[in-house]
Amino acid sequence: MNIRNIAIIAHVDHGKTTLVDKILHATKVFRENQETGELIMDSNDLERERGITIFSKNVSVTYKDVKINVIDTPGHSDFGGEVERVLKMADGVLLLVDAFEGPMPQTRFVLQKALALGLHPIVVINKVDKPNCRPDEVHDAVFELFFNLDATEEQLDFPTIYGSSKNGWMNTSLTETDNILPLLDAILEHVPEPKVNAGHSQMQITSLDYSSFLGRIAVGKVARGSIKESQQIALMQADGSIKKMKIKELYVFEGMGKKKVQEVFAGDICAVVGLDDFNIGDTIADVENPEALPVISVDEPTMSMLFGINNSPFFGKEGKFVTSRHLRDRLMKETEKNLALRVEDSDSADSFLVYGRGILHLGILIETMRREGFELTVGQPQVLVKMVDGAKYEPYEVLVVDVPAEYSGKVIDLVTQRKGEMLVMETKGEMQHLEFDIPSRGLIGLRSNMLTNTAGEAVMAHRFSEYKPWKGNIPGRSNGVLMSKTTEKTTGYSIDKLQERGRFFVDPGEDVYAGQIIAEHIKPGDLVVNATEPKKLTNHRASGSDDASKAAPKILMSLEECMEYIQQDECIEVTPKSIRLRKNILNEEDRKRASKTVAVEA
Ligand SMILES: Nc1nc2c(ncn2[C@@H]2O[C@H](COP(=O)(O)OP(=O)(O)OP(=O)(O)O)[C@@H](O)[C@H]2O)c(=O)[nH]1
Ligand SMILES: [Mg+2]
């Protein structure tokens, strides 16, 4: 059968998953009238809640008798390594670009990877339904990006499709249609058929699927020959070792699911069940004539966090899995399928150093664990520094901010304070487009500050660029915090009295413990406060009146906001029901002593 393998790549939110949904609909993967709802492709709970794709996914459709394997990829920069790997299964890519935003940092990254693999992208200028969109300008900017990334003459001659995945149309011009068939036709016309090599079996594992029934499933494109059910194969690993094993079951992708087959031929994407201890990058090869494909490098982590057991006074109240044994086993299990994650023992038996690709990557793991019933404590995220020729180097990123012109001064101030340097400033529609070079450290906590300072109007994106010399001290959070003095229920009476001191993270009537962070101080410096005083009873009957109603509603921060908020001496208590901020050292006296020691050492 005739096959096309394409990956859909883009910056986060530019509309990849919406387009894949429309492709599924256009090719009638669903029965007529079948209820499907929106974004069926983002099938994981967290993906649905956040409206982002976390795992890349394969689907397969048939159009004009051609089988099109489509790979939807995540656009967030923490998952860039995954995109790079799955591109190995593709013979063509659709590069989606938002008709208003134009190319963004991740557009550059994914395009660079696709060009380097010799792929010929089809450019899709999406979201042309947006008011104030600038499809022609964006087309020029995309061309310029290809050019700057050293695209070949043929790559520069890319076909362009315009449309709105949301409204379900695509066309070779800006003229609106009522379907996406022009895009499917462009795929048949411009994406080459997979190169099919005859010979002994060869397939590189480029991605991983997981099923609670079948365990780990190896996914990749058959590069040569074919792979058969029950075949004896040689699994060739990065360290040079070769293991003999048998393939249990074979699947190809069909619609949104998989179809069991006896044999998969070169050029098709297949899923293999029954391989033990395989890694991404391993080659499945013929037992008699094993030949490995070049090793795939897995991305290095750029950030670490200390994961520990929950040792707050509220330990064990809300979760099922609370011991260091539980924590260790769970983290180790995660490394089997979460490729960019690394776990190391720390000096304490109760905590582990977890290395990942960024706040979102680690945040998703923590969120998943709390939903499974874990309680844990996580510390401030640290960027990974490297020593190069005896000098300290740290990761830098390109930061792009689009903001209404009136706020651009504030944004520049904010980024400069954090050691960012401006590279580009230009007008984009009614927005100012700013680009900076900034140490990754400077980005931690920047988002919430940026939003408060721009009335929520700033759109920011960043992407790792390179390791460069350490940029010196970057100021942390400027405000101090208020900590609870007591372990009790907060009262409306106390919180009301403290309203001028800080903005609260807890409501009246919530259980708090000594050393828990319950509010942001309006000034620098930390303060221990009593938020649990009952109202003094007087002879008058007014005592029962409700002070709670006077307190401003508490500030709710997401897990990732908390991760960006805490400082070195603070941590986050995570349980299935709560996220609490606290000091590492809960006891006031001990904390004072420890901070004096630190001051002497500094
Ligand atoms: N106006 C408009 N909005 C769109 C269009 N396509 C997608 N969107 C919206 O853009 C948002 C992001 O769409 P997704 O399809 O989830 O984007 P994505 O590229 O898959 O995002 P990630 O997987 O997180 O990288 C959603 O709110 C969509 O409804 C479009 O053509 N026009
Ligand atoms: Mg998506």
XYZ file of C-alpha atoms in Angstrom, residues 8-593:
586
model
C 2.904 18.005 12.564
C 5.257 20.433 14.242
C 4.859 23.956 15.596
C 5.249 26.276 18.516
C 2.932 25.596 21.444
C -0.763 26.393 20.777
C -0.407 27.086 17.077
C -3.127 24.500 16.407
C -1.516 21.100 15.723
C -3.950 18.939 17.650
C -6.963 20.826 16.305
C -5.711 20.100 12.796
C -5.180 16.394 13.522
C -8.760 16.232 14.774
C -9.955 17.777 11.522
C -7.895 15.298 9.511
C -9.558 12.434 11.393
C -12.970 13.913 10.681
C -12.265 14.624 7.022
C -11.181 11.047 6.435
C -14.241 9.695 8.258
C -12.463 7.871 10.998
C -15.683 8.301 12.927
C -18.985 6.792 12.027
C -21.562 9.305 10.797
C -23.183 11.128 13.733
C -20.743 9.673 16.237
C -20.279 12.102 19.099
C -16.641 12.975 19.385
C -16.284 16.300 21.143
C -13.325 18.609 20.889
C -9.665 17.632 20.729
C -10.101 13.911 21.029
C -6.385 13.578 20.437
C -5.368 15.166 23.734
C -6.628 12.102 25.525
C -4.739 12.227 28.802
C -6.512 13.979 31.719
C -3.790 16.534 32.234
C -3.646 17.269 28.528
C -7.352 17.992 28.461
C -7.248 20.194 31.531
C -4.348 22.254 30.312
C -5.199 22.254 26.639
C -1.691 21.205 25.684
C -0.214 18.086 24.183
C 2.282 16.343 26.457
C 2.943 13.091 24.591
C 3.338 12.750 20.861
C 0.742 10.453 19.312
C 0.312 8.467 16.148
C -2.859 8.176 14.149
C -3.417 6.825 10.698
C -5.954 7.724 8.061
C -6.674 6.709 4.499
C -7.183 9.321 1.807
C -7.543 8.510 -1.905
C -6.247 4.989 -1.191
C -3.096 6.277 0.438
C -2.359 5.506 4.063
C -1.235 8.645 5.878
C 0.468 8.107 9.242
C 0.168 11.366 11.168
C 2.236 12.149 14.253
C 0.918 14.897 16.528
C 3.749 16.409 18.558
C 3.865 18.564 21.690
C 4.731 22.224 21.120
C 5.987 23.152 24.575
C 9.742 23.573 24.672
C 10.188 21.165 27.607
C 9.207 18.383 25.214
C 11.409 19.445 22.301
C 13.543 16.317 22.585
C 10.525 14.138 21.969
C 9.711 16.007 18.774
C 13.262 15.592 17.580
C 13.044 11.822 18.063
C 9.669 11.236 16.439
C 10.776 13.236 13.400
C 12.833 10.142 12.571
C 9.593 8.348 11.671
C 8.487 11.094 9.297
C 9.219 11.535 5.620
C 7.610 14.966 5.598
C 6.418 17.584 8.046
C 3.638 20.111 8.284
C 5.083 23.207 9.888
C 2.168 25.107 11.397
C 2.550 28.804 12.046
C -0.011 31.042 13.697
C -1.061 33.730 11.187
C -0.863 36.394 13.856
C 2.068 35.361 16.035
C 4.325 34.198 13.229
C 7.414 32.092 13.908
C 8.172 31.709 17.645
C 11.161 30.153 19.456
C 9.861 26.605 19.195
C 9.023 27.098 15.493
C 12.681 27.786 14.948
C 13.780 24.759 16.960
C 11.495 22.216 15.283
C 12.118 23.620 11.801
C 15.859 23.444 12.338
C 15.582 19.776 13.313
C 13.362 18.965 10.336
C 15.664 20.735 7.870
C 18.721 19.003 9.304
C 17.052 15.634 8.680
C 16.624 16.666 5.046
C 12.830 16.854 5.275
C 10.855 19.182 2.993
C 8.239 20.941 5.087
C 4.816 22.000 3.905
C 4.130 25.321 5.627
C 0.624 25.761 7.014
C -0.272 29.318 7.971
C -3.007 28.552 10.464
C -5.571 30.699 12.291
C -6.190 33.078 9.380
C -9.636 33.603 10.908
C -8.062 35.635 13.726
C -8.788 39.356 13.553
C -5.654 41.408 12.800
C -3.808 38.345 11.531
C -0.996 38.983 9.062
C -0.686 35.878 6.855
C 1.456 37.530 4.171
C 3.901 39.030 6.637
C 4.033 35.723 8.461
C 4.757 33.923 5.205
C 7.697 36.249 4.603
C 8.933 35.723 8.157
C 8.781 31.952 7.666
C 10.760 32.248 4.456
C 13.347 34.317 6.270
C 13.542 31.720 9.015
C 14.144 28.920 6.466
C 16.834 31.068 4.931
C 18.534 31.802 8.257
C 18.516 28.121 9.091
C 20.445 27.338 5.908
C 17.627 25.579 4.096
C 18.604 24.174 0.697
C 17.193 25.649 -2.532
C 14.577 22.879 -2.667
C 13.603 23.326 0.958
C 13.252 27.093 0.421
C 10.781 26.357 -2.332
C 8.215 25.142 0.198
C 4.506 24.835 -0.610
C 2.243 26.984 1.580
C -1.282 26.213 2.698
C -3.470 28.796 4.416
C -6.434 28.127 6.628
C -8.137 27.779 9.953
C -7.973 24.402 11.613
C -10.554 25.568 14.100
C -13.046 26.412 11.379
C -12.097 23.308 9.438
C -10.775 24.682 6.182
C -7.473 24.828 4.319
C -6.549 26.154 0.890
C -3.573 26.973 -1.301
C -4.673 30.614 -1.160
C -6.371 32.800 1.416
C -9.776 32.056 -0.092
C -11.957 30.321 2.444
C -13.230 26.818 1.581
C -15.403 24.419 3.541
C -12.954 21.548 3.989
C -9.305 20.637 4.517
C -8.935 18.484 1.404
C -6.470 20.915 -0.252
C -4.109 20.140 2.618
C -4.511 16.379 2.209
C -3.903 16.767 -1.521
C -0.748 18.759 -0.770
C 0.457 15.937 1.471
C -0.010 13.368 -1.307
C 1.683 15.643 -3.792
C 4.636 16.961 -1.787
C 5.510 14.394 0.867
C 7.681 11.656 -0.606
C 6.797 8.004 -0.139
C 8.966 6.369 2.512
C 12.252 4.986 1.239
C 11.830 1.255 1.186
C 14.964 -0.797 1.431
C 14.930 -4.506 0.744
C 17.039 -6.701 2.991
C 17.207 -7.969 6.535
C 14.821 -6.581 9.143
C 15.753 -3.259 10.645
C 13.685 -0.867 12.752
C 14.815 1.802 15.160
C 12.715 2.393 18.263
C 11.982 6.111 18.299
C 9.082 6.343 20.651
C 7.316 4.546 23.399
C 3.747 3.711 24.132
C 2.437 2.316 27.368
C -0.476 0.060 28.094
C -1.407 -1.317 31.477
C -2.166 -4.675 29.797
C 0.739 -4.975 27.421
C 3.396 -2.962 29.247
C 5.908 -0.939 27.289
C 5.366 -0.833 23.564
C 8.157 0.055 21.150
C 7.198 2.343 18.286
C 9.212 3.113 15.178
C 9.343 3.018 11.412
C 10.453 -0.197 9.750
C 13.482 0.908 7.764
C 14.335 -2.257 5.885
C 12.767 -5.601 5.079
C 9.860 -6.492 7.294
C 9.109 -7.473 10.874
C 6.941 -10.500 11.600
C 4.935 -11.736 14.520
C 6.855 -14.333 16.576
C 10.072 -13.452 14.765
C 13.327 -13.993 16.631
C 15.170 -10.682 16.566
C 18.336 -9.088 17.852
C 17.814 -5.989 19.994
C 20.891 -3.828 19.477
C 21.523 -1.291 22.218
C 23.475 1.947 22.472
C 26.232 0.349 24.585
C 26.901 -2.177 21.821
C 25.213 -5.117 23.513
C 22.931 -7.400 21.519
C 20.053 -9.272 23.116
C 18.122 -12.012 21.379
C 14.387 -12.000 21.893
C 11.092 -12.784 20.268
C 8.431 -10.397 19.033
C 5.132 -11.260 20.661
C 2.673 -9.069 18.830
C 2.752 -6.470 16.105
C 0.455 -3.575 15.454
C 0.098 -0.841 12.873
C -1.793 2.379 13.506
C -5.317 2.651 12.217
C -7.561 5.622 12.920
C -7.013 6.518 16.530
C -6.193 2.994 17.539
C -3.971 0.115 16.558
C -4.647 -2.928 14.418
C -2.967 -6.270 15.102
C -1.115 -7.612 12.077
C 1.193 -10.499 11.175
C 3.831 -8.535 9.367
C 4.856 -4.905 8.911
C 6.833 -3.872 5.852
C 9.500 -1.229 5.415
C 8.064 2.277 5.290
C 5.193 1.744 7.717
C 5.143 2.782 11.365
C 4.667 -0.088 13.727
C 4.230 -0.893 17.402
C 5.986 -3.911 18.851
C 4.839 -5.732 21.984
C 6.917 -8.170 23.962
C 10.394 -6.683 24.081
C 12.111 -6.625 27.448
C 14.256 -3.765 28.670
C 14.496 -1.855 25.456
C 15.509 1.788 25.210
C 14.717 4.513 22.769
C 17.289 4.420 19.987
C 17.714 0.624 20.093
C 17.555 -1.159 16.750
C 15.417 -4.232 16.181
C 17.436 -6.271 13.698
C 17.701 -9.642 12.029
C 19.120 -12.308 14.374
C 21.569 -13.688 11.816
C 22.647 -10.383 10.305
C 22.246 -7.748 12.999
C 23.018 -4.210 11.854
C 22.338 -1.203 14.088
C 21.103 2.201 12.981
C 22.953 5.266 14.351
C 22.307 5.916 18.052
C 19.790 8.662 18.914
C 20.907 11.065 21.580
C 18.412 11.708 24.353
C 18.263 15.283 25.585
C 20.162 16.202 28.715
C 18.185 17.529 31.656
C 18.570 21.253 32.379
C 16.876 21.485 35.761
C 16.795 19.559 39.016
C 14.520 19.421 42.036
C 14.733 17.636 45.335
C 11.774 15.266 45.860
C 11.350 14.140 49.456
C 8.803 12.398 51.602
C 6.232 14.643 53.198
C 7.565 15.478 56.657
C 5.082 18.182 57.594
C 2.859 17.770 60.673
C 0.037 16.906 58.261
C 1.954 13.921 56.894
C -0.207 10.946 55.899
C -3.539 12.683 56.304
C -4.467 13.005 52.659
C -2.393 10.529 50.649
C -2.014 6.789 50.289
C 1.657 6.560 49.318
C 3.863 8.377 51.765
C 7.041 6.412 52.522
C 10.454 6.903 50.950
C 10.097 3.393 49.533
C 6.911 4.364 47.700
C 8.526 7.511 46.421
C 11.688 5.795 45.230
C 9.841 2.976 43.422
C 7.505 5.408 41.719
C 10.304 7.669 40.518
C 12.359 4.748 39.229
C 9.343 3.399 37.371
C 8.842 6.807 35.776
C 12.341 6.775 34.295
C 11.342 3.739 32.215
C 8.950 5.745 30.122
C 9.857 9.368 30.773
C 12.977 9.606 28.716
C 14.330 13.007 29.627
C 13.961 12.272 33.346
C 16.802 11.144 35.597
C 16.636 10.198 39.273
C 19.546 10.040 41.713
C 19.776 9.239 45.393
C 20.622 12.238 47.591
C 22.591 12.330 50.847
C 19.346 11.605 52.680
C 17.466 8.318 52.406
C 14.224 10.281 52.341
C 14.857 12.392 49.292
C 15.882 12.039 45.682
C 17.312 14.394 43.118
C 15.093 14.470 40.068
C 16.460 15.950 36.836
C 14.167 17.120 34.062
C 13.745 19.441 31.107
C 11.999 22.326 32.829
C 9.259 23.463 35.161
C 6.454 21.990 33.072
C 8.166 18.621 32.614
C 8.742 18.216 36.360
C 5.415 19.813 37.270
C 3.495 17.270 35.204
C 5.242 14.417 36.979
C 4.376 15.888 40.393
C 0.783 16.508 39.359
C 0.462 12.941 38.053
C 1.868 11.544 41.288
C -0.501 13.505 43.487
C -3.423 12.226 41.462
C -2.194 8.690 42.050
C -2.310 9.283 45.812
C 1.248 10.315 46.639
C 2.314 12.819 49.263
C 5.657 14.487 48.763
C 7.755 17.568 49.361
C 9.510 19.306 46.490
C 12.198 21.953 46.747
C 13.144 24.970 44.662
C 13.963 24.094 41.037
C 17.660 24.552 40.289
C 19.172 25.015 36.849
C 22.100 22.723 36.123
C 25.431 24.478 35.933
C 28.432 22.998 34.145
C 32.142 23.563 34.614
C 33.883 24.379 31.338
C 37.681 24.828 31.567
C 37.397 25.614 35.241
C 34.736 28.277 34.713
C 31.097 28.066 35.771
C 28.608 27.925 32.895
C 24.849 28.060 33.042
C 21.989 27.516 30.560
C 20.699 30.521 28.616
C 17.455 30.842 26.752
C 15.909 32.971 24.063
C 12.908 34.736 25.518
C 10.256 36.221 23.246
C 7.637 38.582 24.612
C 4.752 40.073 22.642
C 3.062 42.870 24.514
C 0.986 45.998 23.825
C 3.418 48.894 23.257
C 2.379 50.730 26.438
C 3.816 47.926 28.573
C 7.047 47.276 26.685
C 9.091 49.563 28.983
C 7.986 47.579 32.017
C 8.801 44.283 30.356
C 12.279 45.467 29.416
C 12.883 46.649 32.997
C 11.753 43.371 34.433
C 13.861 41.234 32.117
C 16.942 43.445 32.505
C 16.769 43.137 36.293
C 17.070 39.418 35.758
C 20.172 39.777 33.607
C 18.375 39.490 30.273
C 19.774 41.366 27.256
C 17.526 42.642 24.511
C 18.268 41.300 21.025
C 15.265 42.432 18.982
C 12.522 45.008 19.301
C 10.006 45.419 16.516
C 6.366 46.177 15.876
C 4.035 43.275 15.122
C 0.506 44.461 14.421
C -0.575 46.391 17.491
C 1.951 44.564 19.641
C 5.573 45.164 20.415
C 7.739 42.109 19.757
C 10.760 41.780 22.044
C 13.490 39.132 22.079
C 16.023 38.639 24.842
C 18.977 36.454 25.722
C 18.586 35.499 29.376
C 19.999 32.937 31.838
C 17.410 30.220 32.537
C 17.625 31.141 36.228
C 16.214 34.558 35.389
C 13.101 32.972 33.889
C 12.062 31.213 37.070
C 9.288 33.305 38.562
C 9.280 35.735 35.661
C 5.927 34.721 34.190
C 3.720 35.748 37.111
C 5.609 39.033 37.533
C 5.282 39.710 33.855
C 1.543 39.102 33.896
C 0.913 41.345 36.911
C 3.003 44.098 35.351
C 1.246 44.002 31.997
C -2.356 43.509 33.118
C -2.147 39.941 31.853
C -1.445 41.061 28.284
C 2.093 39.741 27.790
C 2.512 36.569 25.740
C 5.857 34.996 26.461
C 7.754 31.972 25.218
C 11.283 30.770 25.744
C 13.585 28.049 24.560
C 16.996 26.806 25.632
C 19.827 28.154 23.467
C 23.224 27.266 24.933
C 25.462 27.111 27.990
C 27.373 30.367 28.583
C 29.397 31.819 31.472
C 27.603 32.338 34.800
C 25.927 35.751 34.841
C 26.261 36.490 38.565
C 23.603 37.058 41.170
C 20.010 37.352 40.011
C 17.614 38.847 42.528
C 15.023 36.367 43.791
C 11.533 37.137 44.959
C 11.362 40.683 46.266
C 8.550 40.173 48.776
C 8.905 38.242 51.996
C 6.295 35.843 53.324
C 4.126 35.491 56.409
C 4.470 32.198 58.278
C 2.087 30.713 60.763
C 3.246 30.732 64.373
C 0.829 28.016 65.440
C -0.607 24.700 64.307
C -4.357 25.222 64.321
C -7.274 26.443 62.254
C -6.993 29.977 60.902
C -9.691 32.380 62.028
C -11.439 35.121 60.138
C -10.702 37.396 63.056
C -6.903 37.008 62.733
C -6.750 37.016 58.965
C -8.858 40.140 58.915
C -6.420 41.873 61.266
C -3.495 40.838 59.060
C -4.992 41.975 55.738
C -2.724 45.005 55.519
C 0.355 42.921 56.118
C -0.022 40.501 53.294
C -2.007 38.733 50.610
C -3.187 35.376 51.912
C -2.787 31.888 50.443
C -5.239 30.378 52.950
C -8.860 31.043 53.846
C -10.308 31.450 57.346
C -11.005 28.053 58.868
C -8.167 26.226 57.106
C -5.784 24.005 59.060
C -2.254 25.408 59.078
C 0.942 24.465 60.864
C 3.824 26.378 62.383
C 6.310 27.296 59.669
C 3.738 27.030 56.886
C 3.758 29.994 54.498
C 0.277 31.446 54.646
C 0.650 34.787 52.881
C 2.935 36.968 50.825
C 4.281 39.847 52.882
C 3.607 43.205 51.257
C 7.248 44.121 52.007
C 10.604 42.353 51.809
C 11.498 40.225 54.833
C 9.696 37.267 56.417
C 7.386 37.538 59.399
C 5.919 34.991 61.796
C 2.271 35.783 62.510
C -0.576 34.360 64.504
C -3.464 33.700 62.173
C -5.366 31.364 64.475
C -6.485 33.639 67.301
C -10.117 33.245 68.190
C -12.151 36.401 68.551
C -12.086 37.642 72.153
C -15.432 37.043 73.707
C -17.027 40.100 75.194
C -20.173 40.558 77.190
C -21.866 41.742 74.088
C -23.506 39.277 71.799
C -21.578 40.572 68.759
C -18.890 37.962 69.303
C -20.350 35.476 66.880
C -20.305 37.869 63.944
C -18.574 36.708 60.848
C -15.207 38.393 60.261
C -14.398 35.858 57.595
C -16.487 37.685 55.050
C -14.241 40.748 55.290
C -11.054 38.952 54.270
C -10.027 39.168 50.603
C -10.346 35.803 48.872
C -7.140 33.763 49.044
C -4.685 33.739 46.146
C -4.758 30.399 44.382
C -1.485 29.380 42.762
C -1.036 26.431 40.425
C 1.640 23.877 41.204
C 3.949 25.376 38.607
C 3.386 28.870 39.965
C 4.349 27.568 43.406
C 7.468 25.964 41.927
C 8.476 29.325 40.518
C 7.537 31.179 43.668
C 9.502 29.437 46.407
C 13.030 30.395 47.427
C 15.984 28.256 48.466
C 14.869 27.893 52.121
C 11.315 26.959 51.164
C 9.534 23.959 49.725
C 6.125 22.744 48.590
C 4.052 20.103 50.332
C 2.060 18.209 47.734
C -0.766 15.834 48.603
C -3.750 14.578 46.604
C -5.897 17.279 48.209
C -3.572 20.195 48.940
C -0.593 22.194 47.815
C 0.969 24.072 50.728
C 4.015 26.307 50.802
C 6.303 26.008 53.792
C 9.757 26.766 55.121
C 12.228 23.865 54.949
C 12.790 24.318 58.665
C 9.461 24.647 60.408
C 10.651 25.532 63.909
C 11.197 29.284 64.314
C 14.284 29.031 66.580
C 15.996 26.428 64.401
C 15.270 28.484 61.325
C 16.834 31.610 62.850
C 19.914 29.665 63.833
